[in-house]
Short mmCIF file of N, CA, C and O in Angstrom, two decimals:
data_model
loop_
_atom_site.label_atom_id
_atom_site.label_comp_id
_atom_site.label_asym_id
_atom_site.label_seq_id
_atom_site.Cartn_x
_atom_site.Cartn_y
_atom_site.Cartn_z
N UNK A 147 0.82 -1.19 0.00
CA UNK A 147 0.00 0.00 0.00
C UNK A 147 0.86 1.26 0.00
O UNK A 147 0.51 2.24 -0.65
N UNK A 148 1.95 1.22 0.73
CA UNK A 148 2.84 2.37 0.80
C UNK A 148 3.49 2.63 -0.56
O UNK A 148 3.62 3.79 -0.97
N UNK A 149 3.87 1.58 -1.26
CA UNK A 149 4.48 1.75 -2.58
C UNK A 149 3.49 2.39 -3.55
O UNK A 149 3.84 3.25 -4.36
N UNK A 150 2.23 1.99 -3.47
CA UNK A 150 1.20 2.54 -4.33
C UNK A 150 0.99 4.02 -4.04
O UNK A 150 0.86 4.83 -4.97
N UNK A 151 0.99 4.38 -2.78
CA UNK A 151 0.82 5.78 -2.39
C UNK A 151 2.00 6.62 -2.86
O UNK A 151 1.82 7.73 -3.38
N UNK A 152 3.22 6.12 -2.71
CA UNK A 152 4.42 6.84 -3.17
C UNK A 152 4.39 6.99 -4.69
O UNK A 152 4.69 8.06 -5.22
N UNK A 153 3.99 5.95 -5.39
CA UNK A 153 3.91 6.00 -6.85
C UNK A 153 2.85 7.02 -7.30
O UNK A 153 3.07 7.78 -8.25
N UNK A 154 1.72 7.04 -6.59
CA UNK A 154 0.66 7.99 -6.93
C UNK A 154 1.11 9.43 -6.69
O UNK A 154 0.87 10.31 -7.53
N UNK A 155 1.79 9.68 -5.60
CA UNK A 155 2.29 11.03 -5.31
C UNK A 155 3.34 11.44 -6.35
O UNK A 155 3.33 12.57 -6.85
N UNK A 156 4.23 10.54 -6.72
CA UNK A 156 5.25 10.83 -7.73
C UNK A 156 4.58 11.12 -9.07
O UNK A 156 4.98 12.05 -9.79
N UNK A 157 3.54 10.34 -9.41
CA UNK A 157 2.83 10.57 -10.66
C UNK A 157 2.18 11.95 -10.68
O UNK A 157 2.25 12.67 -11.69
N UNK A 158 1.55 12.34 -9.59
CA UNK A 158 0.90 13.65 -9.51
C UNK A 158 1.94 14.77 -9.62
O UNK A 158 1.72 15.77 -10.32
N UNK A 159 3.09 14.62 -8.96
CA UNK A 159 4.14 15.65 -9.04
C UNK A 159 4.70 15.77 -10.46
O UNK A 159 4.92 16.88 -10.96
N UNK A 160 4.90 14.63 -11.10
CA UNK A 160 5.42 14.66 -12.48
C UNK A 160 4.39 15.28 -13.42
O UNK A 160 4.73 16.08 -14.30
N UNK A 161 3.10 14.94 -13.22
CA UNK A 161 2.04 15.52 -14.05
C UNK A 161 1.97 17.03 -13.86
O UNK A 161 1.81 17.79 -14.83
N UNK A 162 2.09 17.50 -12.63
CA UNK A 162 2.06 18.94 -12.36
C UNK A 162 3.25 19.64 -13.01
O UNK A 162 3.11 20.73 -13.59
N UNK A 163 4.41 19.03 -12.93
CA UNK A 163 5.60 19.61 -13.55
C UNK A 163 5.44 19.67 -15.07
O UNK A 163 5.82 20.67 -15.71
N UNK A 164 4.88 18.62 -15.65
CA UNK A 164 4.67 18.62 -17.11
C UNK A 164 3.66 19.69 -17.52
O UNK A 164 3.83 20.35 -18.54
N UNK A 165 2.61 19.87 -16.75
CA UNK A 165 1.64 20.92 -17.06
C UNK A 165 2.28 22.31 -16.96
O UNK A 165 2.00 23.19 -17.78
N UNK A 166 3.13 22.49 -15.97
CA UNK A 166 3.84 23.76 -15.82
C UNK A 166 4.75 24.01 -17.03
O UNK A 166 4.79 25.11 -17.58
N UNK A 167 5.47 22.98 -17.46
CA UNK A 167 6.36 23.13 -18.61
C UNK A 167 5.56 23.39 -19.90
O UNK A 167 5.97 24.20 -20.74
N UNK A 168 4.42 22.74 -20.04
CA UNK A 168 3.59 22.97 -21.21
C UNK A 168 3.07 24.42 -21.22
O UNK A 168 3.04 25.07 -22.28
N UNK A 169 2.71 24.94 -20.09
CA UNK A 169 2.26 26.34 -20.00
C UNK A 169 3.39 27.30 -20.35
O UNK A 169 3.17 28.30 -21.05
N UNK A 170 4.59 27.00 -19.88
CA UNK A 170 5.73 27.85 -20.22
C UNK A 170 6.01 27.81 -21.72
O UNK A 170 6.33 28.83 -22.34
N UNK A 171 5.88 26.63 -22.32
CA UNK A 171 6.11 26.49 -23.76
C UNK A 171 5.10 27.32 -24.55
O UNK A 171 5.44 28.00 -25.51
N UNK A 172 3.84 27.28 -24.14
CA UNK A 172 2.81 28.07 -24.83
C UNK A 172 3.08 29.56 -24.67
O UNK A 172 2.92 30.34 -25.61
N UNK A 173 3.48 29.99 -23.49
CA UNK A 173 3.78 31.41 -23.25
C UNK A 173 4.97 31.86 -24.09
O UNK A 173 4.94 32.95 -24.67
N UNK A 174 6.00 31.04 -24.17
CA UNK A 174 7.16 31.39 -25.00
C UNK A 174 6.78 31.44 -26.47
O UNK A 174 7.26 32.31 -27.21
N UNK A 175 5.93 30.53 -26.92
CA UNK A 175 5.46 30.57 -28.30
C UNK A 175 4.70 31.85 -28.61
O UNK A 175 4.86 32.44 -29.68
N UNK A 176 3.88 32.28 -27.67
CA UNK A 176 3.14 33.54 -27.83
C UNK A 176 4.12 34.72 -27.91
O UNK A 176 3.97 35.59 -28.76
N UNK A 177 5.09 34.76 -27.03
CA UNK A 177 6.06 35.86 -27.05
C UNK A 177 6.87 35.86 -28.34
O UNK A 177 7.13 36.92 -28.92
N UNK A 178 7.28 34.68 -28.80
CA UNK A 178 8.04 34.59 -30.05
C UNK A 178 7.19 35.13 -31.20
O UNK A 178 7.67 35.88 -32.05
N UNK A 179 5.93 34.75 -31.24
CA UNK A 179 5.03 35.22 -32.30
C UNK A 179 4.86 36.74 -32.25
O UNK A 179 4.89 37.41 -33.29
N UNK A 180 4.73 37.28 -31.05
CA UNK A 180 4.57 38.73 -30.90
C UNK A 180 5.84 39.46 -31.36
O UNK A 180 5.75 40.44 -32.11
N UNK A 181 7.00 38.98 -30.95
CA UNK A 181 8.26 39.62 -31.35
C UNK A 181 8.50 39.49 -32.86
O UNK A 181 9.00 40.40 -33.49
N UNK A 182 8.10 38.35 -33.42
CA UNK A 182 8.26 38.16 -34.86
C UNK A 182 7.39 39.15 -35.63
O UNK A 182 7.82 39.72 -36.64
N UNK A 183 6.18 39.37 -35.16
CA UNK A 183 5.30 40.36 -35.80
C UNK A 183 5.89 41.76 -35.69
O UNK A 183 5.81 42.54 -36.66
N UNK A 184 6.47 42.09 -34.55
CA UNK A 184 7.10 43.40 -34.38
C UNK A 184 8.28 43.56 -35.35
O UNK A 184 8.45 44.61 -35.96
N UNK A 185 9.07 42.51 -35.48
CA UNK A 185 10.22 42.56 -36.39
C UNK A 185 9.74 42.77 -37.82
O UNK A 185 10.29 43.59 -38.56
N UNK A 186 8.70 42.04 -38.23
CA UNK A 186 8.19 42.19 -39.59
C UNK A 186 7.64 43.58 -39.84
O UNK A 186 7.87 44.16 -40.91
N UNK A 187 6.92 44.14 -38.88
CA UNK A 187 6.37 45.49 -39.08
C UNK A 187 7.48 46.53 -39.14
O UNK A 187 7.43 47.46 -39.96
N UNK A 188 8.50 46.39 -38.30
CA UNK A 188 9.61 47.34 -38.35
C UNK A 188 10.43 47.19 -39.62
O UNK A 188 10.93 48.17 -40.17
N UNK A 189 10.55 45.96 -40.11
CA UNK A 189 11.26 45.74 -41.37
C UNK A 189 10.49 46.37 -42.53
O UNK A 189 11.09 46.98 -43.41
N UNK A 190 9.17 46.24 -42.52
CA UNK A 190 8.36 46.87 -43.57
C UNK A 190 8.49 48.39 -43.51
O UNK A 190 8.60 49.05 -44.54
N UNK A 191 8.50 48.94 -42.30
CA UNK A 191 8.68 50.39 -42.15
C UNK A 191 10.05 50.82 -42.67
O UNK A 191 10.17 51.84 -43.36
N UNK A 192 11.08 50.05 -42.37
CA UNK A 192 12.43 50.35 -42.84
C UNK A 192 12.49 50.30 -44.36
O UNK A 192 13.09 51.17 -45.00
N UNK A 193 11.87 49.29 -44.96
CA UNK A 193 11.85 49.19 -46.43
C UNK A 193 11.14 50.38 -47.05
O UNK A 193 11.58 50.90 -48.07
N UNK A 194 10.05 50.82 -46.44
CA UNK A 194 9.34 52.00 -46.95
C UNK A 194 10.21 53.24 -46.85
O UNK A 194 10.23 54.07 -47.76
N UNK A 195 10.94 53.38 -45.75
CA UNK A 195 11.84 54.52 -45.61
C UNK A 195 12.96 54.47 -46.65
O UNK A 195 13.32 55.49 -47.24
N UNK A 196 13.50 53.28 -46.89
CA UNK A 196 14.54 53.14 -47.91
C UNK A 196 14.00 53.47 -49.29
O UNK A 196 14.70 54.10 -50.10
N UNK A 197 12.76 53.09 -49.57
CA UNK A 197 12.15 53.41 -50.84
C UNK A 197 11.97 54.91 -50.99
O UNK A 197 12.26 55.48 -52.05
N UNK A 198 11.50 55.57 -49.93
CA UNK A 198 11.33 57.03 -49.99
C UNK A 198 12.67 57.73 -50.20
O UNK A 198 12.76 58.70 -50.96
N UNK A 199 13.72 57.25 -49.56
CA UNK A 199 15.05 57.84 -49.74
C UNK A 199 15.51 57.64 -51.18
O UNK A 199 16.04 58.56 -51.81
N UNK A 200 15.29 56.44 -51.73
CA UNK A 200 15.70 56.17 -53.10
C UNK A 200 14.93 57.05 -54.08
O UNK A 200 15.50 57.55 -55.06
N UNK A 201 13.64 57.28 -53.82
CA UNK A 201 12.85 58.13 -54.70
C UNK A 201 13.34 59.57 -54.63
O UNK A 201 13.50 60.24 -55.66
N UNK A 202 13.62 60.05 -53.42
CA UNK A 202 14.02 61.45 -53.25
C UNK A 202 15.45 61.71 -53.74
O UNK A 202 15.78 62.85 -54.07
N UNK A 203 16.29 60.71 -53.77
CA UNK A 203 17.67 60.92 -54.18
C UNK A 203 17.95 60.42 -55.59
O UNK A 203 19.11 60.35 -56.00
N UNK A 204 16.91 60.09 -56.33
CA UNK A 204 17.10 59.69 -57.72
C UNK A 204 17.59 60.90 -58.51
O UNK A 204 17.22 62.04 -58.21
N UNK A 205 18.42 60.69 -59.53
CA UNK A 205 18.97 61.82 -60.28
C UNK A 205 17.90 62.73 -60.89
O UNK A 205 18.03 63.95 -60.86
N UNK A 206 16.82 62.15 -61.41
CA UNK A 206 15.78 63.00 -62.00
C UNK A 206 15.05 63.82 -60.93
O UNK A 206 14.67 64.96 -61.18
N UNK A 207 14.88 63.27 -59.74
CA UNK A 207 14.23 64.02 -58.66
C UNK A 207 15.12 65.16 -58.18
O UNK A 207 14.64 66.26 -57.90
N UNK A 208 16.42 64.90 -58.11
CA UNK A 208 17.35 65.96 -57.69
C UNK A 208 17.39 67.06 -58.75
O UNK A 208 17.37 68.26 -58.41
N UNK A 209 17.41 66.67 -60.03
CA UNK A 209 17.40 67.67 -61.10
C UNK A 209 16.15 68.51 -61.05
O UNK A 209 16.20 69.74 -61.18
N UNK A 210 15.01 67.88 -60.83
CA UNK A 210 13.75 68.61 -60.75
C UNK A 210 13.76 69.56 -59.55
O UNK A 210 13.31 70.70 -59.65
N UNK A 211 14.26 69.12 -58.42
CA UNK A 211 14.32 69.97 -57.23
C UNK A 211 15.22 71.18 -57.48
O UNK A 211 14.87 72.31 -57.12
N UNK A 212 16.36 70.95 -58.11
CA UNK A 212 17.29 72.06 -58.36
C UNK A 212 16.67 73.06 -59.32
O UNK A 212 16.80 74.28 -59.13
N UNK A 213 15.97 72.58 -60.35
CA UNK A 213 15.37 73.51 -61.31
C UNK A 213 14.17 74.25 -60.73
O UNK A 213 13.99 75.43 -61.01
N UNK A 214 13.36 73.58 -59.93
CA UNK A 214 12.18 74.26 -59.38
C UNK A 214 12.56 75.22 -58.26
O UNK A 214 11.89 76.23 -58.06
N UNK A 215 13.62 74.96 -57.55
CA UNK A 215 14.04 75.85 -56.47
C UNK A 215 14.89 77.01 -56.98
O UNK A 215 15.22 77.90 -56.22
N UNK A 216 15.26 76.96 -58.26
CA UNK A 216 16.08 77.98 -58.89
C UNK A 216 17.36 78.23 -58.10
O UNK A 216 17.68 79.35 -57.73
N UNK A 217 18.05 77.14 -57.81
CA UNK A 217 19.31 77.24 -57.08
C UNK A 217 20.43 77.57 -58.04
O UNK A 217 20.50 77.06 -59.15
N UNK A 218 21.30 78.44 -57.62
CA UNK A 218 22.46 78.81 -58.43
C UNK A 218 23.64 77.96 -57.98
O UNK A 218 24.41 78.33 -57.10
N UNK A 219 23.77 76.80 -58.57
CA UNK A 219 24.84 75.89 -58.19
C UNK A 219 25.96 75.96 -59.22
O UNK A 219 25.71 76.00 -60.42
N UNK A 220 27.19 75.99 -58.75
CA UNK A 220 28.35 76.00 -59.62
C UNK A 220 28.91 74.59 -59.69
O UNK A 220 28.88 73.85 -58.71
N UNK A 221 29.43 74.21 -60.85
CA UNK A 221 30.04 72.87 -60.93
C UNK A 221 31.28 72.82 -60.06
O UNK A 221 31.93 73.83 -59.82
N UNK A 222 31.63 71.64 -59.56
CA UNK A 222 32.82 71.54 -58.72
C UNK A 222 34.08 71.83 -59.52
O UNK A 222 34.17 71.51 -60.71
N UNK A 223 35.02 72.47 -58.88
CA UNK A 223 36.29 72.80 -59.54
C UNK A 223 37.19 71.57 -59.51
O UNK A 223 37.37 70.95 -58.48
N UNK A 224 37.77 71.28 -60.66
CA UNK A 224 38.66 70.13 -60.77
C UNK A 224 40.08 70.66 -60.81
O UNK A 224 40.43 71.48 -61.65
N UNK A 225 40.91 70.20 -59.88
CA UNK A 225 42.31 70.62 -59.86
C UNK A 225 43.12 69.60 -60.64
O UNK A 225 43.10 68.41 -60.33
N UNK A 226 43.78 70.07 -61.64
CA UNK A 226 44.56 69.17 -62.49
C UNK A 226 46.01 69.14 -62.01
O UNK A 226 46.53 70.12 -61.48
N UNK A 227 46.65 68.01 -62.23
CA UNK A 227 48.06 67.87 -61.87
C UNK A 227 48.90 68.70 -62.83
O UNK A 227 48.53 68.93 -63.99
N UNK A 228 50.04 69.17 -62.37
CA UNK A 228 50.90 70.00 -63.21
C UNK A 228 51.51 69.21 -64.36
O UNK A 228 51.81 69.76 -65.39
N UNK A 229 51.68 67.91 -64.21
CA UNK A 229 52.28 67.09 -65.24
C UNK A 229 51.36 66.87 -66.43
O UNK A 229 51.80 66.46 -67.49
N UNK A 230 50.10 67.14 -66.30
CA UNK A 230 49.16 66.97 -67.40
C UNK A 230 48.42 65.65 -67.31
O UNK A 230 47.22 65.62 -67.25
N UNK A 231 49.14 64.56 -67.31
CA UNK A 231 48.50 63.24 -67.23
C UNK A 231 48.55 62.79 -65.76
O UNK A 231 49.61 62.80 -65.15
N UNK A 232 47.44 62.40 -65.25
CA UNK A 232 47.40 62.08 -63.82
C UNK A 232 48.07 60.75 -63.50
O UNK A 232 48.38 60.47 -62.35
N UNK A 233 48.31 59.91 -64.51
CA UNK A 233 48.91 58.61 -64.26
C UNK A 233 50.41 58.76 -64.02
O UNK A 233 50.98 58.07 -63.19
N UNK A 234 51.04 59.65 -64.75
CA UNK A 234 52.48 59.83 -64.63
C UNK A 234 52.79 60.74 -63.45
O UNK A 234 52.06 61.69 -63.19
N UNK A 235 53.88 60.48 -62.76
CA UNK A 235 54.25 61.37 -61.65
C UNK A 235 54.68 62.73 -62.21
O UNK A 235 55.18 62.84 -63.33
N UNK A 236 54.48 63.77 -61.44
CA UNK A 236 54.86 65.12 -61.86
C UNK A 236 56.38 65.23 -61.92
O UNK A 236 57.10 64.76 -61.04
N UNK A 237 56.88 65.86 -62.98
CA UNK A 237 58.33 66.05 -63.16
C UNK A 237 58.76 67.31 -62.44
O UNK A 237 58.02 68.29 -62.41
N UNK A 238 59.94 67.32 -61.89
CA UNK A 238 60.46 68.56 -61.33
C UNK A 238 60.60 69.59 -62.45
O UNK A 238 60.88 69.25 -63.59
N UNK A 239 60.42 70.87 -62.12
CA UNK A 239 60.40 71.92 -63.15
C UNK A 239 61.75 72.09 -63.83
O UNK A 239 61.84 72.43 -64.99
N UNK A 240 62.88 71.89 -63.13
CA UNK A 240 64.18 72.09 -63.75
C UNK A 240 64.83 70.77 -64.17
O UNK A 240 66.02 70.67 -64.28
N UNK A 241 64.04 69.73 -64.40
CA UNK A 241 64.58 68.46 -64.85
C UNK A 241 64.84 68.51 -66.34
O UNK A 241 64.08 69.14 -67.07
N UNK A 242 65.91 67.86 -66.83
CA UNK A 242 66.20 67.88 -68.27
C UNK A 242 65.18 67.05 -69.03
O UNK A 242 64.65 66.06 -68.54
N UNK A 243 64.88 67.47 -70.25
CA UNK A 243 63.95 66.74 -71.12
C UNK A 243 64.62 65.51 -71.68
O UNK A 243 65.81 65.50 -71.95
N UNK A 244 63.91 64.48 -71.92
CA UNK A 244 64.49 63.24 -72.47
C UNK A 244 64.14 63.08 -73.92
O UNK A 244 63.18 63.35 -74.45
#
C-alpha cells in the first residue's frame, strides 16, 4: 500500500511539472510570435523609408528639385596635376627633357 501511495504522489508531481512546462512552452510561443510580428512590421517600415530615400535621391528628382528651387549651383572645380596626365608622376620643373 505504501508503494502505491508513493507512486501515486510521484505521478501527480510529475504531471504537475509537465503541465507547468507545457504552460511555459505556450507562453514562450506567444512571445516569439509577438516579437516576430514586431520585427516584420519594423522591417516593412524600414523598407518603406529606404524606398522614400531612393525616390528622393534619384537623379531625376534631384534635377527637378534644383530647377524648381532655382538654385544657383556652380560645378565643382577640378584641380589638375601640373604634369598633365594624372597617371604619370609630376616632373620637377628644372629636370632635363628626355
